Amino acid sequence: SRTMYSSGAYIDRYTCIQSFCCLSIYLFSFYFCLFSGCSIKYSLTGASISPETKSFQVNYFQNAAALIEPGIERDFTNSLIDLLINQTSLDLVKSNGDLTYEGEITEYRISPTTATANNTAAQNRLTISVNVRFYDKNDEEANFEKRFTFYFDYAGSSQLIGSQKDTAVEEIFERITQDVFNASLAKW
């Protein structure tokens, strides 16, 4: 039997059933291939993690900067752990992780970036650098030691204290931890 559409075209039921069956087979094949065993885990964050990699550890980052800001070593370590937990399906372990992150904060510096006519700072910059050593038990070629740096600019007339300092450090650590993630797991 044939069905007439508003456009005036006719299509028979057999053609409709045949098209539906073909579409179903294609969709089933697509999903089967998508969810069957693959050699690389897929991540929406761009991480390329081998299926053998199940865990990570982040050793405590020491503060070795000339200017010591209390607590930033703890904050950086926690920021890196949080990012890895949120952007991967890996388990956090205290030791013997498939991936290991360690290092030290090597720089915490405040410096003027622009001056006024009166030779005072119009704008200051907080710069933080972190030296990171990354080890992958399943891919030793991926191991690296690298320095990551970022900064936060603020008005020279203000002091970097309280919530402004917290915001500055959070923004810097957000950028540095994402750069560490990209270098170690996204291979950027």
Coordinates of N, CA and C in Angstrom, one line a residue:
S1 N 0.8 -1.2 0.0 CA 0.0 0.0 0.0 C 0.9 1.2 0.0
R2 N 0.4 2.3 -0.6 CA 1.2 3.5 -0.7 C 0.6 4.6 0.1
T3 N 1.5 5.5 0.6 CA 1.0 6.7 1.4 C 1.4 7.9 0.6
M4 N 0.5 8.9 0.6 CA 0.7 10.2 -0.1 C 1.1 11.2 0.9
Y5 N 2.2 12.0 0.7 CA 2.6 13.0 1.6 C 2.1 14.4 1.1
S6 N 2.1 15.4 1.9 CA 1.6 16.7 1.5 C 2.3 17.3 0.3
S7 N 3.5 16.8 0.0 CA 4.3 17.3 -1.1 C 3.8 16.6 -2.4
G8 N 2.9 15.7 -2.3 CA 2.4 15.0 -3.5 C 3.2 13.7 -3.8
A9 N 4.3 13.4 -3.0 CA 5.1 12.3 -3.3 C 4.5 11.0 -2.7
Y10 N 4.6 9.9 -3.3 CA 4.2 8.6 -2.8 C 5.3 7.8 -2.3
I11 N 5.1 7.1 -1.2 CA 6.2 6.2 -0.8 C 5.4 4.9 -0.2
D12 N 5.9 3.8 -0.6 CA 5.2 2.6 -0.1 C 5.8 2.1 1.3
R13 N 5.0 1.4 2.0 CA 5.4 0.9 3.3 C 6.6 0.1 3.3
Y14 N 6.8 -0.7 2.3 CA 8.0 -1.6 2.3 C 9.3 -0.7 2.3
T15 N 9.3 0.4 1.5 CA 10.4 1.3 1.5 C 10.7 1.9 2.8
C16 N 9.6 2.3 3.6 CA 9.7 2.8 4.9 C 10.4 1.8 5.9
I17 N 9.9 0.6 5.8 CA 10.4 -0.4 6.7 C 11.8 -0.7 6.4
Q18 N 12.2 -0.8 5.1 CA 13.5 -1.1 4.7 C 14.5 0.0 5.1
S19 N 14.1 1.3 5.0 CA 14.9 2.4 5.4 C 15.1 2.4 6.9
F20 N 14.0 2.1 7.7 CA 14.1 2.0 9.1 C 15.1 0.9 9.6
C21 N 15.0 -0.2 8.9 CA 15.9 -1.4 9.3 C 17.4 -1.0 9.0
C22 N 17.6 -0.4 7.9 CA 19.0 0.0 7.5 C 19.5 1.0 8.6
L23 N 18.7 2.0 8.9 CA 19.1 3.0 9.9 C 19.4 2.3 11.2
S24 N 18.6 1.4 11.7 CA 18.8 0.7 12.9 C 20.1 -0.1 12.9
I25 N 20.4 -0.7 11.8 CA 21.6 -1.5 11.7 C 22.8 -0.6 11.8
Y26 N 22.8 0.6 11.1 CA 23.9 1.5 11.2 C 24.1 2.1 12.6
L27 N 23.0 2.4 13.2 CA 23.1 3.0 14.6 C 23.7 1.9 15.6
F28 N 23.2 0.6 15.4 CA 23.7 -0.4 16.3 C 25.2 -0.6 16.0
S29 N 25.6 -0.6 14.8 CA 27.0 -0.8 14.5 C 27.9 0.3 15.0
F30 N 27.4 1.5 14.9 CA 28.1 2.7 15.4 C 28.3 2.6 17.0
Y31 N 27.2 2.3 17.7 CA 27.3 2.2 19.1 C 28.1 1.0 19.6
F32 N 28.0 -0.1 18.8 CA 28.8 -1.2 19.2 C 30.3 -0.9 19.1
C33 N 30.7 -0.2 18.0 CA 32.1 0.2 17.8 C 32.5 1.2 18.8
L34 N 31.6 2.1 19.1 CA 32.0 3.1 20.1 C 32.2 2.6 21.5
F35 N 31.4 1.6 21.9 CA 31.5 1.1 23.3 C 32.2 -0.2 23.4
S36 N 32.7 -0.8 22.4 CA 33.5 -2.0 22.5 C 34.9 -1.6 22.9
G37 N 35.7 -2.6 23.2 CA 37.1 -2.3 23.7 C 37.9 -1.4 22.8
C38 N 38.4 -0.4 23.4 CA 39.3 0.6 22.6 C 40.7 0.6 23.3
S39 N 41.7 1.0 22.6 CA 43.0 1.0 23.2 C 43.3 2.3 24.0
I40 N 42.5 3.4 23.8 CA 42.7 4.6 24.5 C 41.4 5.1 25.1
K41 N 41.5 5.5 26.3 CA 40.3 6.0 27.0 C 40.0 7.4 26.4
Y42 N 38.7 7.7 26.2 CA 38.2 8.9 25.7 C 37.8 9.8 26.8
S43 N 38.2 11.1 26.6 CA 37.8 12.1 27.7 C 37.4 13.4 27.0
L44 N 36.4 14.0 27.6 CA 35.9 15.3 27.0 C 36.9 16.4 27.3
T45 N 37.9 16.2 28.1 CA 38.9 17.2 28.5 C 40.1 17.2 27.5
G46 N 40.2 16.2 26.6 CA 41.3 16.1 25.7 C 42.4 15.2 26.2
A47 N 42.2 14.6 27.3 CA 43.3 13.7 27.9 C 43.4 12.4 27.1
S48 N 44.6 12.0 26.9 CA 44.8 10.7 26.2 C 45.5 9.8 27.2
I49 N 44.7 8.9 27.9 CA 45.2 8.1 28.9 C 45.2 6.7 28.5
S50 N 46.2 5.9 28.7 CA 46.2 4.5 28.3 C 45.3 3.7 29.2
P51 N 44.8 2.6 28.7 CA 43.9 1.8 29.5 C 44.6 1.2 30.7
E52 N 45.9 1.0 30.6 CA 46.6 0.4 31.8 C 46.7 1.4 32.9
T53 N 46.5 2.7 32.7 CA 46.7 3.7 33.7 C 45.4 3.8 34.5
K54 N 45.5 3.5 35.8 CA 44.3 3.5 36.7 C 44.4 4.5 37.8
S55 N 45.6 5.0 38.2 CA 45.7 5.8 39.4 C 46.8 6.9 39.2
F56 N 46.7 7.9 40.1 CA 47.7 8.9 40.1 C 48.0 9.3 41.5
Q57 N 49.2 9.9 41.7 CA 49.5 10.4 43.0 C 50.1 11.8 42.8
V58 N 49.9 12.7 43.8 CA 50.4 14.0 43.8 C 51.2 14.1 45.1
N59 N 52.5 14.1 45.0 CA 53.3 14.3 46.2 C 53.3 15.8 46.6
Y60 N 53.5 16.1 47.8 CA 53.4 17.4 48.4 C 54.4 18.3 47.7
F61 N 54.0 19.4 47.1 CA 54.9 20.4 46.5 C 55.4 21.3 47.6
Q62 N 56.8 21.3 47.7 CA 57.4 22.1 48.7 C 57.5 23.6 48.2
N63 N 57.6 24.5 49.1 CA 57.8 25.9 48.8 C 59.3 26.3 48.9
A64 N 59.9 26.4 47.7 CA 61.4 26.7 47.7 C 61.6 28.1 47.2
A65 N 60.5 29.0 47.1 CA 60.7 30.3 46.6 C 61.5 31.2 47.6
A66 N 62.2 32.2 47.1 CA 62.9 33.1 47.9 C 62.0 33.9 48.9
L67 N 60.8 34.3 48.4 CA 59.8 35.0 49.2 C 58.7 33.9 49.5
I68 N 58.6 33.6 50.8 CA 57.7 32.5 51.2 C 56.4 33.1 51.6
E69 N 55.3 32.6 50.9 CA 54.0 32.9 51.2 C 53.4 31.7 51.9
P70 N 53.1 31.7 53.2 CA 52.6 30.5 53.9 C 51.3 29.9 53.3
G71 N 51.3 28.6 53.1 CA 50.2 27.9 52.7 C 50.0 27.7 51.2
I72 N 50.8 28.4 50.4 CA 50.6 28.2 48.9 C 51.0 26.8 48.4
E73 N 51.9 26.2 49.1 CA 52.3 24.8 48.7 C 51.2 23.9 48.9
R74 N 50.5 24.0 50.0 CA 49.3 23.2 50.2 C 48.2 23.5 49.2
D75 N 48.0 24.8 49.0 CA 46.9 25.2 48.0 C 47.2 24.7 46.6
F76 N 48.5 24.7 46.2 CA 48.8 24.3 44.9 C 48.6 22.8 44.8
T77 N 49.1 22.0 45.8 CA 49.0 20.6 45.8 C 47.5 20.2 45.7
N78 N 46.7 20.8 46.5 CA 45.2 20.5 46.5 C 44.6 20.9 45.1
S79 N 45.0 22.0 44.5 CA 44.5 22.5 43.2 C 44.8 21.5 42.1
L80 N 46.0 20.9 42.1 CA 46.4 19.9 41.1 C 45.6 18.6 41.3
I81 N 45.4 18.2 42.6 CA 44.6 17.0 42.9 C 43.2 17.2 42.4
D82 N 42.6 18.3 42.8 CA 41.2 18.6 42.4 C 41.0 18.6 40.9
L83 N 41.9 19.2 40.1 CA 41.8 19.2 38.7 C 41.9 17.8 38.1
L84 N 42.8 17.0 38.6 CA 43.0 15.6 38.1 C 41.8 14.8 38.4
I85 N 41.2 14.9 39.6 CA 40.0 14.2 40.0 C 38.8 14.6 39.1
N86 N 38.7 15.9 38.8 CA 37.6 16.4 38.0 C 37.7 16.1 36.5
Q87 N 38.9 16.0 36.0 CA 39.1 15.9 34.6 C 39.5 14.5 34.1
T88 N 39.6 13.6 35.0 CA 40.0 12.2 34.7 C 39.1 11.2 35.5
S89 N 39.2 10.0 35.1 CA 38.5 9.0 35.9 C 39.5 8.1 36.7
L90 N 40.7 8.7 36.9 CA 41.7 8.0 37.6 C 41.5 8.1 39.1
D91 N 42.0 7.1 39.8 CA 41.9 7.0 41.3 C 43.1 7.7 41.9
L92 N 42.9 8.5 43.0 CA 43.9 9.2 43.7 C 44.5 8.1 44.7
V93 N 45.8 8.0 44.7 CA 46.4 7.1 45.7 C 47.6 7.8 46.4
K94 N 48.0 7.3 47.5 CA 49.0 8.0 48.3 C 50.4 7.6 47.8
S95 N 50.5 6.4 47.3 CA 51.8 5.9 46.8 C 51.6 4.9 45.7
N96 N 52.7 4.7 44.9 CA 52.7 3.7 43.8 C 51.6 4.0 42.7
G97 N 51.4 5.2 42.4 CA 50.5 5.6 41.4 C 51.0 5.3 40.0
D98 N 50.2 5.1 39.1 CA 50.6 4.9 37.7 C 51.2 6.2 37.1
L99 N 50.6 7.3 37.6 CA 51.1 8.7 37.2 C 51.6 9.3 38.5
T100 N 52.7 10.0 38.5 CA 53.2 10.7 39.7 C 53.5 12.1 39.3
Y101 N 53.0 13.1 40.2 CA 53.4 14.5 40.0 C 54.1 14.9 41.3
E102 N 55.2 15.6 41.1 CA 55.9 16.1 42.3 C 56.7 17.4 41.8
G103 N 57.2 18.1 42.8 CA 58.0 19.3 42.5 C 58.0 20.3 43.6
E104 N 58.2 21.5 43.2 CA 58.3 22.6 44.2 C 57.9 23.9 43.6
I105 N 57.5 24.8 44.4 CA 57.2 26.2 44.0 C 58.5 26.9 44.1
T106 N 58.9 27.4 42.9 CA 60.3 28.0 42.8 C 60.3 29.5 42.8
E107 N 59.1 30.1 42.6 CA 59.1 31.6 42.6 C 57.7 32.1 43.1
Y108 N 57.8 33.1 43.9 CA 56.7 33.9 44.4 C 57.2 35.3 44.4
R109 N 56.8 36.1 43.4 CA 57.5 37.4 43.3 C 56.4 38.5 43.0
I110 N 56.6 39.6 43.6 CA 55.7 40.8 43.3 C 56.7 41.9 42.7
S111 N 56.3 42.4 41.5 CA 57.2 43.4 40.9 C 56.3 44.4 40.1
P112 N 56.8 45.6 40.0 CA 56.1 46.6 39.3 C 56.2 46.3 37.8
T113 N 55.1 46.6 37.1 CA 55.1 46.4 35.6 C 55.1 47.7 34.9
T114 N 54.4 48.7 35.4 CA 54.4 50.1 34.8 C 54.6 51.1 36.0
A115 N 55.1 52.2 35.6 CA 55.4 53.3 36.6 C 54.6 54.5 36.2
T116 N 54.3 55.4 37.3 CA 53.7 56.7 37.1 C 54.8 57.7 36.8
A117 N 54.4 58.9 36.6 CA 55.3 60.0 36.4 C 56.1 60.3 37.7
N118 N 55.5 59.9 38.8 CA 56.2 60.1 40.1 C 57.1 59.0 40.5
N119 N 57.4 58.1 39.6 CA 58.2 56.9 39.8 C 57.6 56.0 40.9
T120 N 56.3 55.9 40.9 CA 55.7 54.8 41.7 C 55.0 53.8 40.8
A121 N 54.7 52.7 41.3 CA 54.2 51.6 40.5 C 52.7 52.0 40.2
A122 N 52.4 52.0 38.9 CA 51.0 52.1 38.5 C 50.3 50.8 38.4
Q123 N 51.1 49.7 38.2 CA 50.6 48.4 38.2 C 51.7 47.4 38.7
N124 N 51.2 46.4 39.5 CA 52.1 45.4 40.0 C 51.8 44.1 39.4
R125 N 52.7 43.1 39.5 CA 52.4 41.8 39.0 C 52.9 40.8 40.0
L126 N 52.0 39.8 40.4 CA 52.4 38.7 41.2 C 52.7 37.5 40.2
T127 N 53.9 37.0 40.3 CA 54.3 35.9 39.4 C 54.6 34.7 40.3
I128 N 54.1 33.5 39.9 CA 54.3 32.3 40.6 C 54.8 31.3 39.6
S129 N 55.9 30.6 40.0 CA 56.5 29.5 39.1 C 56.5 28.2 39.9
V130 N 56.2 27.1 39.2 CA 56.2 25.8 39.8 C 57.0 24.9 39.0
N131 N 58.0 24.2 39.5 CA 58.8 23.2 38.8 C 58.1 21.9 39.0
V132 N 57.7 21.2 38.0 CA 56.9 19.9 38.1 C 57.7 18.8 37.4
R133 N 57.8 17.7 38.1 CA 58.3 16.4 37.6 C 57.1 15.5 37.4
F134 N 57.0 14.9 36.2 CA 55.9 14.0 35.9 C 56.4 12.7 35.5
Y135 N 55.9 11.6 36.1 CA 56.3 10.3 35.8 C 55.1 9.4 35.4
D136 N 55.2 8.7 34.3 CA 54.2 7.8 33.8 C 54.8 6.4 33.8
K137 N 54.4 5.5 34.7 CA 54.9 4.1 34.8 C 54.7 3.3 33.5
N138 N 53.6 3.7 32.7 CA 53.3 2.9 31.5 C 53.9 3.5 30.3
D139 N 54.4 4.7 30.4 CA 55.0 5.3 29.2 C 56.1 6.3 29.6
E140 N 57.3 5.7 29.8 CA 58.5 6.5 30.3 C 58.9 7.6 29.4
E141 N 58.5 7.5 28.1 CA 58.8 8.6 27.2 C 58.0 9.9 27.5
A142 N 56.9 9.7 28.2 CA 56.1 10.9 28.6 C 56.6 11.6 29.8
N143 N 57.6 11.0 30.5 CA 58.1 11.7 31.7 C 58.7 13.0 31.3
F144 N 58.6 14.0 32.2 CA 59.2 15.3 32.0 C 59.5 16.0 33.3
E145 N 60.4 17.0 33.3 CA 60.5 18.0 34.3 C 60.4 19.3 33.6
K146 N 59.5 20.2 34.1 CA 59.3 21.4 33.4 C 58.8 22.5 34.4
R147 N 59.1 23.7 34.1 CA 58.7 24.9 34.9 C 57.5 25.5 34.3
F148 N 56.5 25.8 35.1 CA 55.3 26.4 34.7 C 55.1 27.7 35.5
T149 N 54.8 28.8 34.7 CA 54.7 30.1 35.3 C 53.5 30.8 34.8
F150 N 52.8 31.6 35.8 CA 51.8 32.5 35.4 C 51.8 33.7 36.3
Y151 N 51.0 34.7 36.0 CA 51.0 35.9 36.8 C 49.6 36.5 36.9
F152 N 49.5 37.5 37.8 CA 48.3 38.2 38.1 C 48.7 39.7 38.2
D153 N 48.1 40.6 37.4 CA 48.3 42.0 37.5 C 47.3 42.7 38.4
Y154 N 47.7 43.7 39.1 CA 46.8 44.4 40.0 C 47.3 45.9 40.1
A155 N 46.4 46.7 40.5 CA 46.7 48.2 40.6 C 47.9 48.4 41.6
G156 N 48.8 49.3 41.3 CA 49.9 49.6 42.1 C 49.5 50.3 43.4
S157 N 48.3 50.9 43.4 CA 47.9 51.6 44.6 C 47.2 50.7 45.6
S158 N 47.0 49.5 45.3 CA 46.4 48.5 46.2 C 47.4 47.5 46.8
Q159 N 47.1 47.0 47.9 CA 48.0 46.0 48.6 C 47.4 44.6 48.2
L160 N 48.3 43.7 48.0 CA 47.8 42.3 47.6 C 47.6 41.5 49.0
I161 N 46.5 41.7 49.6 CA 46.1 41.1 50.8 C 44.7 40.6 50.8
G162 N 44.4 39.7 51.7 CA 43.0 39.3 51.9 C 42.4 38.6 50.6
S163 N 41.2 39.0 50.3 CA 40.5 38.3 49.2 C 41.1 38.6 47.8
Q164 N 41.8 39.8 47.7 CA 42.5 40.0 46.4 C 43.7 39.1 46.2
K165 N 44.4 38.8 47.3 CA 45.5 37.9 47.2 C 45.0 36.5 47.0
D166 N 43.9 36.1 47.6 CA 43.3 34.8 47.4 C 42.9 34.6 46.0
T167 N 42.2 35.6 45.4 CA 41.8 35.6 44.0 C 43.0 35.5 43.1
A168 N 44.0 36.2 43.3 CA 45.2 36.2 42.5 C 45.9 34.8 42.5
V169 N 46.0 34.2 43.7 CA 46.7 32.9 43.8 C 45.8 31.9 43.1
E170 N 44.5 31.9 43.3 CA 43.6 31.0 42.7 C 43.6 31.0 41.2
E171 N 43.6 32.2 40.6 CA 43.7 32.4 39.2 C 45.0 31.8 38.6
I172 N 46.1 32.1 39.3 CA 47.4 31.6 38.9 C 47.4 30.1 38.9
F173 N 47.0 29.5 40.0 CA 47.0 28.1 40.2 C 46.1 27.4 39.2
E174 N 44.9 28.0 38.9 CA 44.0 27.5 37.9 C 44.7 27.3 36.6
R175 N 45.4 28.4 36.2 CA 46.2 28.3 34.9 C 47.3 27.4 34.9
I176 N 48.1 27.4 36.0 CA 49.3 26.5 36.0 C 48.9 25.0 36.1
T177 N 47.8 24.7 36.9 CA 47.4 23.3 37.0 C 46.9 22.8 35.6
Q178 N 46.1 23.7 34.9 CA 45.6 23.3 33.6 C 46.8 23.1 32.6
D179 N 47.8 23.9 32.7 CA 49.0 23.8 31.9 C 49.7 22.5 32.2
V180 N 49.8 22.1 33.5 CA 50.4 20.8 33.9 C 49.6 19.7 33.3
F181 N 48.3 19.8 33.4 CA 47.4 18.7 32.9 C 47.6 18.6 31.4
N182 N 47.6 19.7 30.7 CA 47.8 19.7 29.2 C 49.1 19.0 28.8
A183 N 50.2 19.4 29.5 CA 51.5 18.9 29.2 C 51.6 17.4 29.5
S184 N 51.0 16.9 30.6 CA 51.2 15.5 31.0 C 50.2 14.6 30.4
L185 N 48.9 15.0 30.2 CA 47.9 14.1 29.7 C 47.3 14.4 28.4
A186 N 47.2 15.7 28.1 CA 46.7 16.1 26.8 C 47.8 16.2 25.7
K187 N 49.0 16.2 26.2 CA 50.2 16.3 25.3 C 50.2 17.5 24.4
W188 N 49.8 18.7 25.1 CA 49.8 19.9 24.3 C 51.1 20.6 24.6

